[in-house]
Short mmCIF file of C-alpha atoms and ligand atoms in Angstrom, two decimals:
data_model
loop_
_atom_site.label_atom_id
_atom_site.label_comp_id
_atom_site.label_asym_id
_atom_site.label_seq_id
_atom_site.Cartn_x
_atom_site.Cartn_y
_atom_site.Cartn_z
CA UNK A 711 0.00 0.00 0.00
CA UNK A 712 1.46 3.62 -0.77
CA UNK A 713 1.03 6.23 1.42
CA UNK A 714 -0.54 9.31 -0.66
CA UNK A 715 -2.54 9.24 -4.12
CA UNK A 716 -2.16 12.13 -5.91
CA UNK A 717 -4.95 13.19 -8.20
CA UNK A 718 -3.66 16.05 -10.67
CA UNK A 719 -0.48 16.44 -11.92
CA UNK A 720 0.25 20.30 -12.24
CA UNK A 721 2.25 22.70 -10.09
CA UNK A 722 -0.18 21.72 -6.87
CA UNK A 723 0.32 18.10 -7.31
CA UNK A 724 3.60 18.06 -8.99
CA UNK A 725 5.40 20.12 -6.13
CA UNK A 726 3.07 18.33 -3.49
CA UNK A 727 4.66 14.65 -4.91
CA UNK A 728 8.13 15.80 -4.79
CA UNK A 729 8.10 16.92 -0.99
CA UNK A 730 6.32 13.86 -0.03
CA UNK A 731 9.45 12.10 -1.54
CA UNK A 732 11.94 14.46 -0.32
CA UNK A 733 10.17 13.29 2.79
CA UNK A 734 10.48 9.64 2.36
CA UNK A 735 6.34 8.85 1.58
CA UNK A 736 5.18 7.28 -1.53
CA UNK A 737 3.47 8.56 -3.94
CA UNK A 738 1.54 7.54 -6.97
CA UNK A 739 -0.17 10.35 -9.26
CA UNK A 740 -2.92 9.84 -11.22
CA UNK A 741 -2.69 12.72 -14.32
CA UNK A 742 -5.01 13.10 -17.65
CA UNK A 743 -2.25 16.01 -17.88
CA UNK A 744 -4.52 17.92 -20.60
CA UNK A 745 -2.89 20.73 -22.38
CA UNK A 746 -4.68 23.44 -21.64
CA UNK A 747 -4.10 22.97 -17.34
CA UNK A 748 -3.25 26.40 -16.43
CA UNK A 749 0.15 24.92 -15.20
CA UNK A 750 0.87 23.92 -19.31
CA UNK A 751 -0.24 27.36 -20.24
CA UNK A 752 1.20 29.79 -17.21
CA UNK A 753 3.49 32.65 -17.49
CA UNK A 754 4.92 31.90 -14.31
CA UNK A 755 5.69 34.70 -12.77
CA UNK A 756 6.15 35.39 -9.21
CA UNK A 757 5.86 38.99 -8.22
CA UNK A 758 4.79 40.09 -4.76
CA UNK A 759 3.80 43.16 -5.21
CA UNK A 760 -0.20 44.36 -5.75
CA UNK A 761 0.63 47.41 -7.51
CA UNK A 762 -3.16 48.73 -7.61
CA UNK A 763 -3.00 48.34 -3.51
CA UNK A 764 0.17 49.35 -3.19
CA UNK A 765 1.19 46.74 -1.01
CA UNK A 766 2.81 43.21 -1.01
CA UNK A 767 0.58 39.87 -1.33
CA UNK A 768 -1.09 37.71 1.16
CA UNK A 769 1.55 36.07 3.64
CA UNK A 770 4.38 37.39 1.29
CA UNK A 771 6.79 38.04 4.11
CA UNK A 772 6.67 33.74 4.01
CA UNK A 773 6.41 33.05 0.96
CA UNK A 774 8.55 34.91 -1.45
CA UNK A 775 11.94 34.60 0.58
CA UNK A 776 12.03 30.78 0.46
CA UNK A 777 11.08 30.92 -3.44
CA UNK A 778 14.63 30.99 -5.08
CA UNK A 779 16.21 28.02 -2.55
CA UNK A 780 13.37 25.78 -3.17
CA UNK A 781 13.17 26.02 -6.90
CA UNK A 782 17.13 25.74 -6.61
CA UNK A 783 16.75 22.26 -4.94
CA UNK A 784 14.28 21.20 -7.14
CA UNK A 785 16.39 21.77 -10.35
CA UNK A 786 19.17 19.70 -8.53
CA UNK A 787 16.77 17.02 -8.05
CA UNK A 788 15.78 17.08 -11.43
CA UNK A 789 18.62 17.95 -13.42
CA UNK A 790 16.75 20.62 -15.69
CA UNK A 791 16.56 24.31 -15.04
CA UNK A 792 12.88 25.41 -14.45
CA UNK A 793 13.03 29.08 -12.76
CA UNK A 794 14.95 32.53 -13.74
CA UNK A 795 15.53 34.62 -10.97
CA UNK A 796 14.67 38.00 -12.46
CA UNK A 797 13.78 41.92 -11.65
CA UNK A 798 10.41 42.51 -13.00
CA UNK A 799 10.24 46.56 -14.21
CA UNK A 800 7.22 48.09 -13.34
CA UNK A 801 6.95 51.38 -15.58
CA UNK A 802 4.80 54.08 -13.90
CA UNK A 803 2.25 55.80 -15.88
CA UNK A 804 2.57 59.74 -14.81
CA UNK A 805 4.64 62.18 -12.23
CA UNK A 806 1.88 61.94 -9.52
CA UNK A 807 1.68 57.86 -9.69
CA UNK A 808 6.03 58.40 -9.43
CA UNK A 809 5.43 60.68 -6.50
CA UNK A 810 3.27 58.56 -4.45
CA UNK A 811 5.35 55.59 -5.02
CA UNK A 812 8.61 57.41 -3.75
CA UNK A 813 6.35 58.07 -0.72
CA UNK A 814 4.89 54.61 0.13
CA UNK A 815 8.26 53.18 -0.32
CA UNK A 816 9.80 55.81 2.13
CA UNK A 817 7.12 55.49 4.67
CA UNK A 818 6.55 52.11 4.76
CA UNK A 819 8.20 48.38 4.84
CA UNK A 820 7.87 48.53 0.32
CA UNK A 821 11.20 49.28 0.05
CA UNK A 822 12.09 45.71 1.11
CA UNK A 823 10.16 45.04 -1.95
CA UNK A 824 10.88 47.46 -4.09
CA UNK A 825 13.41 49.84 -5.34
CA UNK A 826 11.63 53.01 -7.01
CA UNK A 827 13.93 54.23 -10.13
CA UNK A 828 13.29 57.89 -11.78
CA UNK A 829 14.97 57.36 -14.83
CA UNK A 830 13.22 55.31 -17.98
CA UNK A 831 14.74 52.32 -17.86
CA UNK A 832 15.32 51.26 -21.99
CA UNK A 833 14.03 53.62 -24.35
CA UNK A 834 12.16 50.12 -26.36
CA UNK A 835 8.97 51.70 -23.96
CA UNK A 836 7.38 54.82 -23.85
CA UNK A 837 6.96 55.21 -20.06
CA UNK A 838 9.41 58.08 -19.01
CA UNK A 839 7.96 59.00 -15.61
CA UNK A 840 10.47 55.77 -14.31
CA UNK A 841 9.61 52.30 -12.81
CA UNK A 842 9.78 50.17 -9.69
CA UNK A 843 11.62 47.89 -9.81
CA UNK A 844 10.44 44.71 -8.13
CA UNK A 845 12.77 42.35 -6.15
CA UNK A 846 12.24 38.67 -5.10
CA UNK A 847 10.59 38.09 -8.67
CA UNK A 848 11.35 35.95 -11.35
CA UNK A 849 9.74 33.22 -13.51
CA UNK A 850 9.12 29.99 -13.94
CA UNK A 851 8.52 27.45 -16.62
CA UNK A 852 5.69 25.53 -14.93
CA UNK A 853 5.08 23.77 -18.25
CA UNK A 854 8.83 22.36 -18.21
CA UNK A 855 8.71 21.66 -14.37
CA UNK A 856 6.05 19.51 -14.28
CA UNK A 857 6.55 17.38 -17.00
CA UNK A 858 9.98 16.79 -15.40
CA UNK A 859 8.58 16.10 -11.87
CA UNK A 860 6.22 13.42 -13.53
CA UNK A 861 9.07 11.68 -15.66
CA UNK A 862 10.66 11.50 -12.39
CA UNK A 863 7.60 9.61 -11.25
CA UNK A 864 6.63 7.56 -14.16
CA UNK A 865 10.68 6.58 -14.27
CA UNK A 866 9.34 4.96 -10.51
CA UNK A 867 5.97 3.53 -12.26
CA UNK A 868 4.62 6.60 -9.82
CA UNK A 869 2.39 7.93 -12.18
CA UNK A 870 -0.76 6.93 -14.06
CA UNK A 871 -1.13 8.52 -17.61
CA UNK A 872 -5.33 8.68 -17.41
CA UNK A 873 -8.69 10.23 -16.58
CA UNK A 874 -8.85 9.77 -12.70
CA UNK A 875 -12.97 8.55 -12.59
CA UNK A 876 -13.98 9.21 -9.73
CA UNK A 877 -16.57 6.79 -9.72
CA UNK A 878 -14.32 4.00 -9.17
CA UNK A 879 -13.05 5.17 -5.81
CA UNK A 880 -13.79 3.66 -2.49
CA UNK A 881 -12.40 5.51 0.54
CA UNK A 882 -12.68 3.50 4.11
CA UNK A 883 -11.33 4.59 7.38
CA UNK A 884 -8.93 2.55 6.65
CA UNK A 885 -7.90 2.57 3.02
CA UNK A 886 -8.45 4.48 -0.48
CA UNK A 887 -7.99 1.67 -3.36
CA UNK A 888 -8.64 2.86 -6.64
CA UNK A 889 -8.95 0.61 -9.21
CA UNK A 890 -6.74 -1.70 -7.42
CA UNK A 891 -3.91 0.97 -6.19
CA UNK A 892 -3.93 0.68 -2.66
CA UNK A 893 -3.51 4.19 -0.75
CA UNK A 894 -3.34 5.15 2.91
CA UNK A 895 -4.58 8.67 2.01
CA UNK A 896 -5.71 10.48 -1.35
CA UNK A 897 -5.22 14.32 -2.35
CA UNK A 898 -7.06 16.16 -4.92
CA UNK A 899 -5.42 18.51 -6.74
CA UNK A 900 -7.35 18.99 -9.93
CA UNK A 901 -7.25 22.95 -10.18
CA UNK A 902 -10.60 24.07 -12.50
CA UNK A 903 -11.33 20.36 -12.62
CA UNK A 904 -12.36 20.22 -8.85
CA UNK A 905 -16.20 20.87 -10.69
CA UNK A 906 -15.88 17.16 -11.09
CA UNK A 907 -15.28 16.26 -8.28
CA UNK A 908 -17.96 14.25 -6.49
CA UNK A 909 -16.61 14.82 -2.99
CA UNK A 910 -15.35 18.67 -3.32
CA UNK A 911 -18.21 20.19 -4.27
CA UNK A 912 -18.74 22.44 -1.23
CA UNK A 913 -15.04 24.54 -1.95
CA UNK A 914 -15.46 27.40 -3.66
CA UNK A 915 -13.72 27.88 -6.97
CA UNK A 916 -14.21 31.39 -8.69
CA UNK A 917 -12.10 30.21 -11.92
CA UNK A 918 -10.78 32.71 -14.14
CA UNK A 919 -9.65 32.07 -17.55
CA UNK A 920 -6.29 33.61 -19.17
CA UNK A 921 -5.24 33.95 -22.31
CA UNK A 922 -1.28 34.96 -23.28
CA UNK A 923 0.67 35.64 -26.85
CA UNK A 924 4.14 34.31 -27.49
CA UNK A 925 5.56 36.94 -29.57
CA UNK A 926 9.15 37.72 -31.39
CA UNK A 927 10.92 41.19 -31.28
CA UNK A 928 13.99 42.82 -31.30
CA UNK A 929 14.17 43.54 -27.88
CA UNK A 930 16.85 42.38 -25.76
CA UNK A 931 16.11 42.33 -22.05
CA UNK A 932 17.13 40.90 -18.73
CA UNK A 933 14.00 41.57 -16.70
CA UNK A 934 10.34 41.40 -17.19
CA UNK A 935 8.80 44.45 -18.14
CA UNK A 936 5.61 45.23 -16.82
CA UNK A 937 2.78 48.12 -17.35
CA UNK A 938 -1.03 46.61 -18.03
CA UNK A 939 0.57 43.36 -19.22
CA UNK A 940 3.86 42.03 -19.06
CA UNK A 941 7.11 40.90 -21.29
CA UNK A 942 8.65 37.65 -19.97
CA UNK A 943 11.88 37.42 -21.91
CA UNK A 944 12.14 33.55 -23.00
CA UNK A 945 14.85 33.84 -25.36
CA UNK A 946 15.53 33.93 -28.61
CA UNK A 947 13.65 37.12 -28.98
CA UNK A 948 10.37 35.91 -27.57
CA UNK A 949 8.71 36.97 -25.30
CA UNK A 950 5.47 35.60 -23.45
CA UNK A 951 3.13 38.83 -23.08
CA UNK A 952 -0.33 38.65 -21.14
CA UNK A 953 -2.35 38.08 -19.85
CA UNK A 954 -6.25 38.70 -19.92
CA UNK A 955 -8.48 37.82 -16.85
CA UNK A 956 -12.53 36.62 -17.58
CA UNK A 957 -15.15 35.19 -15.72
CA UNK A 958 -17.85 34.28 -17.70
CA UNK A 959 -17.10 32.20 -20.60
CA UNK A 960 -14.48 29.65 -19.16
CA UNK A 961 -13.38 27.66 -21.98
CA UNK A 962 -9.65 26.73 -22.77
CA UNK A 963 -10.15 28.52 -26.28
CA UNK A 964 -7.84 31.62 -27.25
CA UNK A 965 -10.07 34.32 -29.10
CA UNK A 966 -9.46 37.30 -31.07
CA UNK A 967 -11.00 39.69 -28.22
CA UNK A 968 -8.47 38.60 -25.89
CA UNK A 969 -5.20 38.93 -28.49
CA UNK A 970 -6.55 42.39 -29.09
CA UNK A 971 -7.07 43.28 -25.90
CA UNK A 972 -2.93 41.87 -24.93
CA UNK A 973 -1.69 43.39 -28.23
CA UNK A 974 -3.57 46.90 -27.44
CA UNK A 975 -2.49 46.88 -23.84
CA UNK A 976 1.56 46.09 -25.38
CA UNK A 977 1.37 49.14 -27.55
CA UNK A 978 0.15 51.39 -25.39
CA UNK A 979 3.40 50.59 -23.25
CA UNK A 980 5.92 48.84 -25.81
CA UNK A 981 7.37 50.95 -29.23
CA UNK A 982 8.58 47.82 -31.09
CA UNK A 983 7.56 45.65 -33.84
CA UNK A 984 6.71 42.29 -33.41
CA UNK A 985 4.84 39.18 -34.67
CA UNK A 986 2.53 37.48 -32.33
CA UNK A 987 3.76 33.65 -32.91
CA UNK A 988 1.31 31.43 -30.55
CA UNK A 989 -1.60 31.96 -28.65
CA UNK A 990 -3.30 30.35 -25.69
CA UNK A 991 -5.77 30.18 -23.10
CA UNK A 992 -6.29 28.34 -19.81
CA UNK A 993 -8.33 28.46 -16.58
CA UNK A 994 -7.26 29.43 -13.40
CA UNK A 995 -8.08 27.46 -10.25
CA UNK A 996 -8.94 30.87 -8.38
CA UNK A 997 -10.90 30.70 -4.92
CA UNK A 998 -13.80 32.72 -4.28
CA UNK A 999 -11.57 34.72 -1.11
CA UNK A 1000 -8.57 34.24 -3.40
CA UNK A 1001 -6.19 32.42 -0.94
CA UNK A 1002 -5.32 28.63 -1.51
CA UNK A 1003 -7.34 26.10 -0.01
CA UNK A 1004 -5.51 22.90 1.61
CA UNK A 1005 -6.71 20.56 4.12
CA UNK A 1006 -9.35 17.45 5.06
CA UNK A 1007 -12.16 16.89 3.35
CA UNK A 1008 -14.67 15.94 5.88
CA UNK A 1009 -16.38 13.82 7.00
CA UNK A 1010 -12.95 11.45 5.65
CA UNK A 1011 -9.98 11.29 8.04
CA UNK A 1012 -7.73 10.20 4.95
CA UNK A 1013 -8.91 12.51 1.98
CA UNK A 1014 -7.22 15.69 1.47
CA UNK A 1015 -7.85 18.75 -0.87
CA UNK A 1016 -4.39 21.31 -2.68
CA UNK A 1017 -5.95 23.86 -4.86
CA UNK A 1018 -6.98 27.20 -5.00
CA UNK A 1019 -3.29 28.63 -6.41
CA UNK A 1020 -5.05 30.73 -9.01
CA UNK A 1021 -3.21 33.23 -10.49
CA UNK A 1022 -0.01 32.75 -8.20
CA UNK A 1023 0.43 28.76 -8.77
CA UNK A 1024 4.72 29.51 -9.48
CA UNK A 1025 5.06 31.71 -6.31
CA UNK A 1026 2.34 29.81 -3.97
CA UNK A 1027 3.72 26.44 -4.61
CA UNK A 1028 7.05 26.24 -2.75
CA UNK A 1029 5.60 27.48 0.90
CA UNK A 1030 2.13 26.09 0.37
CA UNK A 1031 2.97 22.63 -0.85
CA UNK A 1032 5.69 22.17 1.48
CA UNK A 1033 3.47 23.22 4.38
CA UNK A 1034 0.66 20.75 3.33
CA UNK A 1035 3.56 18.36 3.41
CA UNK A 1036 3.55 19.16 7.15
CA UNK A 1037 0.17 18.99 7.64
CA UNK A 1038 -0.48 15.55 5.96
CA UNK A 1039 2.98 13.70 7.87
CA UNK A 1040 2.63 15.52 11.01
CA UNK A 1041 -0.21 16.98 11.75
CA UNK A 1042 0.87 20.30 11.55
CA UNK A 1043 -2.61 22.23 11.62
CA UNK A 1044 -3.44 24.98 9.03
CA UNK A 1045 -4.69 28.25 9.22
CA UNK A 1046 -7.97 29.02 9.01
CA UNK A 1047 -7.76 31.61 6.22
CA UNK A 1048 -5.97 28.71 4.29
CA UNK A 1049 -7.42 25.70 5.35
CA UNK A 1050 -10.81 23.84 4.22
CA UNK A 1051 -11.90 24.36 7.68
CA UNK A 1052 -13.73 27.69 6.23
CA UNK A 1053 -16.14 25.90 4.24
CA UNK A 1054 -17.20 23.72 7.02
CA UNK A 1055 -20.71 24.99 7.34
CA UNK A 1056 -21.57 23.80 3.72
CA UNK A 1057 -22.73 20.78 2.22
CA UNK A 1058 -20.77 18.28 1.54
CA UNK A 1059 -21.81 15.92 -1.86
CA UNK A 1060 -21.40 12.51 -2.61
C1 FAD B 2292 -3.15 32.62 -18.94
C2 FAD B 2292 -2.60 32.24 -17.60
C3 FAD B 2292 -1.51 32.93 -17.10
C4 FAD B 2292 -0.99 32.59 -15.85
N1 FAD B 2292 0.13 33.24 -15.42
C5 FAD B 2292 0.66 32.92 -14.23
C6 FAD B 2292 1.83 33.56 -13.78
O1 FAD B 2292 2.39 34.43 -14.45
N2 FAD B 2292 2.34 33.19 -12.57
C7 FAD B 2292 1.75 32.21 -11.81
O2 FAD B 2292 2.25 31.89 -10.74
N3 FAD B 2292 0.64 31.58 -12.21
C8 FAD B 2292 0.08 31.93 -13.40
N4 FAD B 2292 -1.06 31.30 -13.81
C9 FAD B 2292 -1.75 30.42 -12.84
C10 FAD B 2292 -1.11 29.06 -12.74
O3 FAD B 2292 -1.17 28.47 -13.99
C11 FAD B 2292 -1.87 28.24 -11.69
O4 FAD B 2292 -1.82 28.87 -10.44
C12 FAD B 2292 -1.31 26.83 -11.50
O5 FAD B 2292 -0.86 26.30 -12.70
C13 FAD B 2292 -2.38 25.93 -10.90
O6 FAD B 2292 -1.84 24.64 -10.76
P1 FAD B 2292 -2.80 23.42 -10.36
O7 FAD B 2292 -1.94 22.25 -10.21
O8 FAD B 2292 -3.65 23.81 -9.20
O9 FAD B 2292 -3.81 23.26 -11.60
P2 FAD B 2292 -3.54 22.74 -13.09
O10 FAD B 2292 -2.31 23.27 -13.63
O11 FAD B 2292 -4.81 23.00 -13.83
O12 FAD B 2292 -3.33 21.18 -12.94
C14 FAD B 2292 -4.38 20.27 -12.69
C15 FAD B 2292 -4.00 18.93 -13.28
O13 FAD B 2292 -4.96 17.98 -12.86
C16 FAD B 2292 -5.32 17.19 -13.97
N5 FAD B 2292 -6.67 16.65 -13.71
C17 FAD B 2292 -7.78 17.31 -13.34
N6 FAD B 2292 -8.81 16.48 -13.17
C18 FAD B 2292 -8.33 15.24 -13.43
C19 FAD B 2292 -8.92 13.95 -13.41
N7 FAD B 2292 -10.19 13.72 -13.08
N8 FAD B 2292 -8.13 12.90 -13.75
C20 FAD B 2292 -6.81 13.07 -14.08
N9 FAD B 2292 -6.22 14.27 -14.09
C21 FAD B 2292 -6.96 15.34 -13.76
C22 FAD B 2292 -5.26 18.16 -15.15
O14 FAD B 2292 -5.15 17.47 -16.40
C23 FAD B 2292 -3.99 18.94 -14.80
O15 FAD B 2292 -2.84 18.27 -15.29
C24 FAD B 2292 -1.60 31.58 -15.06
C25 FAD B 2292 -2.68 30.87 -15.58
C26 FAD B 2292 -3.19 31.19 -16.81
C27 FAD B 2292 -4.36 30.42 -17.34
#
């Protein structure tokens, strides 16, 4: 009998497999790993600042510091380089917006985060009233990552290529067996997919779907430029740009609407030529409070619930994933604000 199922194989259940190894469990994943998971089609940025509230993200004080040593370790482990540490340059718009930024960052802890610079910083963009420029920040290739954490595990005969159904699971006090795959627990980590699930349905998932343009240009840069959408420099002179946020229709189809709306939003900031060479969408597994949601799912003892990364799967993954870890070996309890202790009160299906 292993010790954890893992239904999902993106960055929840990807980075939740690989500390369950680190910390001697075993694991076997169950993945339909479709195309369009948000994790195949992310930018992956991490950036904690909230420019619009002019302050840093939820719990950012724990989770952005630990981001560069754990994606380190991870690359070690899997002998592939998945994460660019990288300034992201945050152009401001007009003199006042400059002004008030040289004054939040005076007055308050921001300039931990954030370094505020007067001067333009490459004359490729037509801001000249300066940038922040963001520290902590970087990228990563979700995409690349996961496949490599789940070669790792097929290389074990850890993972299952296929449609988890969840029709065919029996959970006991005692045991999850699945098909025949003995577990002692099971975690769900099916980001938009949760809709499926026949025990979640009393989380609350406020999806969002994204769409994002590769393009090519001239334009060499070291750091992600930012203002209404952002450049992530991939090489080669392209550069993913993006991304659009919707709540209505949420297919995994890229539309015309949403490359205008990117391309619009990248002239009003960027002066160069380019072609637009690819073009995707995804979903986002957003929550309805928009913090991750990890934990039990009552009324089981042994069924378990890592979701809710939304738009922040590349920087929420290290601390949260590592601190579900915790919680599923030892117990460690969660915080409410995190935890699916919050939805208690609902109904639970099945
Ligand atoms: C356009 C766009 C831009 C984004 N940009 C960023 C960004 O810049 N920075 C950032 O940090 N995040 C970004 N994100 C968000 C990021 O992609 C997510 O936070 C993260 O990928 C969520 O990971 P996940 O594992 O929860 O879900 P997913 O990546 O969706 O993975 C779920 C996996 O479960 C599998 N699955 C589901 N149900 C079943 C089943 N029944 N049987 C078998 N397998 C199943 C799916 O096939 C998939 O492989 C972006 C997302 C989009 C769409």
């Amino acid at each position: 009998m292993i010790d954890y199922l893992i239904v999902g194989g993106g960055m929840a259940g990807c980075n939740l497999a690989y500390n369950l190894l680190k910390n001697q469990r075993s694991v076997h994943m169950i993945d339909e790993n479709s195309p369009s998971a948000a994790s195949n089609i992310a930018a992956g940025i991490y950036n904690p600042l909230l420019p619009k509230h002019h302050k840093v993200a939820f719990q950012a004080e724990l989770i952005y510091p630990i981001i560069e040593s754990y994606y380190l370790e991870l690359e070690q482990y899997l002998g592939e380089t998945v994460h660019f540490k990288q300034p992201i340059h945050y152009y401001i718009e007009t003199q006042a917006e400059l002004n008030d930024w040289s004054a939040y960052a005076y007055n308050s802890n921001l300039s931990h985060w954030i370094e505020v610079h007067t001067s333009r910083s490459d004359y490729q963009f037509k801001a000249n009233n300066g940038f922040l420029k963001i520290k902590h920040s970087g990228w990563a290739d979700s995409k690349k990552m996961t496949a490599a954490i789940k070669a790792k595990l097929a290389l074990e005969g850890a993972l299952t290529n296929a449609y988890f159904d969840y029709s065919e699971l029996s959970i006991t006090d005692t045991e999850i067996n699945y098909k025949g795959i003995k577990a002692k627990h099971i975690v769900f980590c099916e980001g938009c997919d949760l809709i499926n699930n026949t025990i979640n349905t009393n989380l609350e998932l406020k999806p969002a779907k994204g769409e994002i343009l590769i393009i090519k240009t001239e334009l060499d840069i070291d750091y992600i430029a930012q203002q209404g959408v952002y450049m992530v420099p991939l090489g080669n002179q392209l550069y993913k740009v993006g991304s659009t946020f919707s709540w209505d229709v949420l297919d995994e189809t890229p539309t015309e609407a949403g490359k205008k709306e990117i391309c619009f939003k990248l002239e009003k900031f960027f002066k160069g030529n380019y072609d637009v060479v690819d073009h995707y969408a995804g979903v986002r597994p957003s929550s309805g409070d928009r913090r991750p949601i990890l934990g039990a799912l009552k009324p089981y003892n042994n069924a378990f619930v890592f979701n809710g990364l939304g738009s922040k799967g590349v920087a929420l993954a290290p601390y949260y994933s590592s601190l579900m870890t915790h919680h599923l070996i030892n117990g460690i309890p969660l915080d409410k604000e995190i935890s699916t202790e919050r939805y208690k009160n609902k109904t639970i299906g099945l």
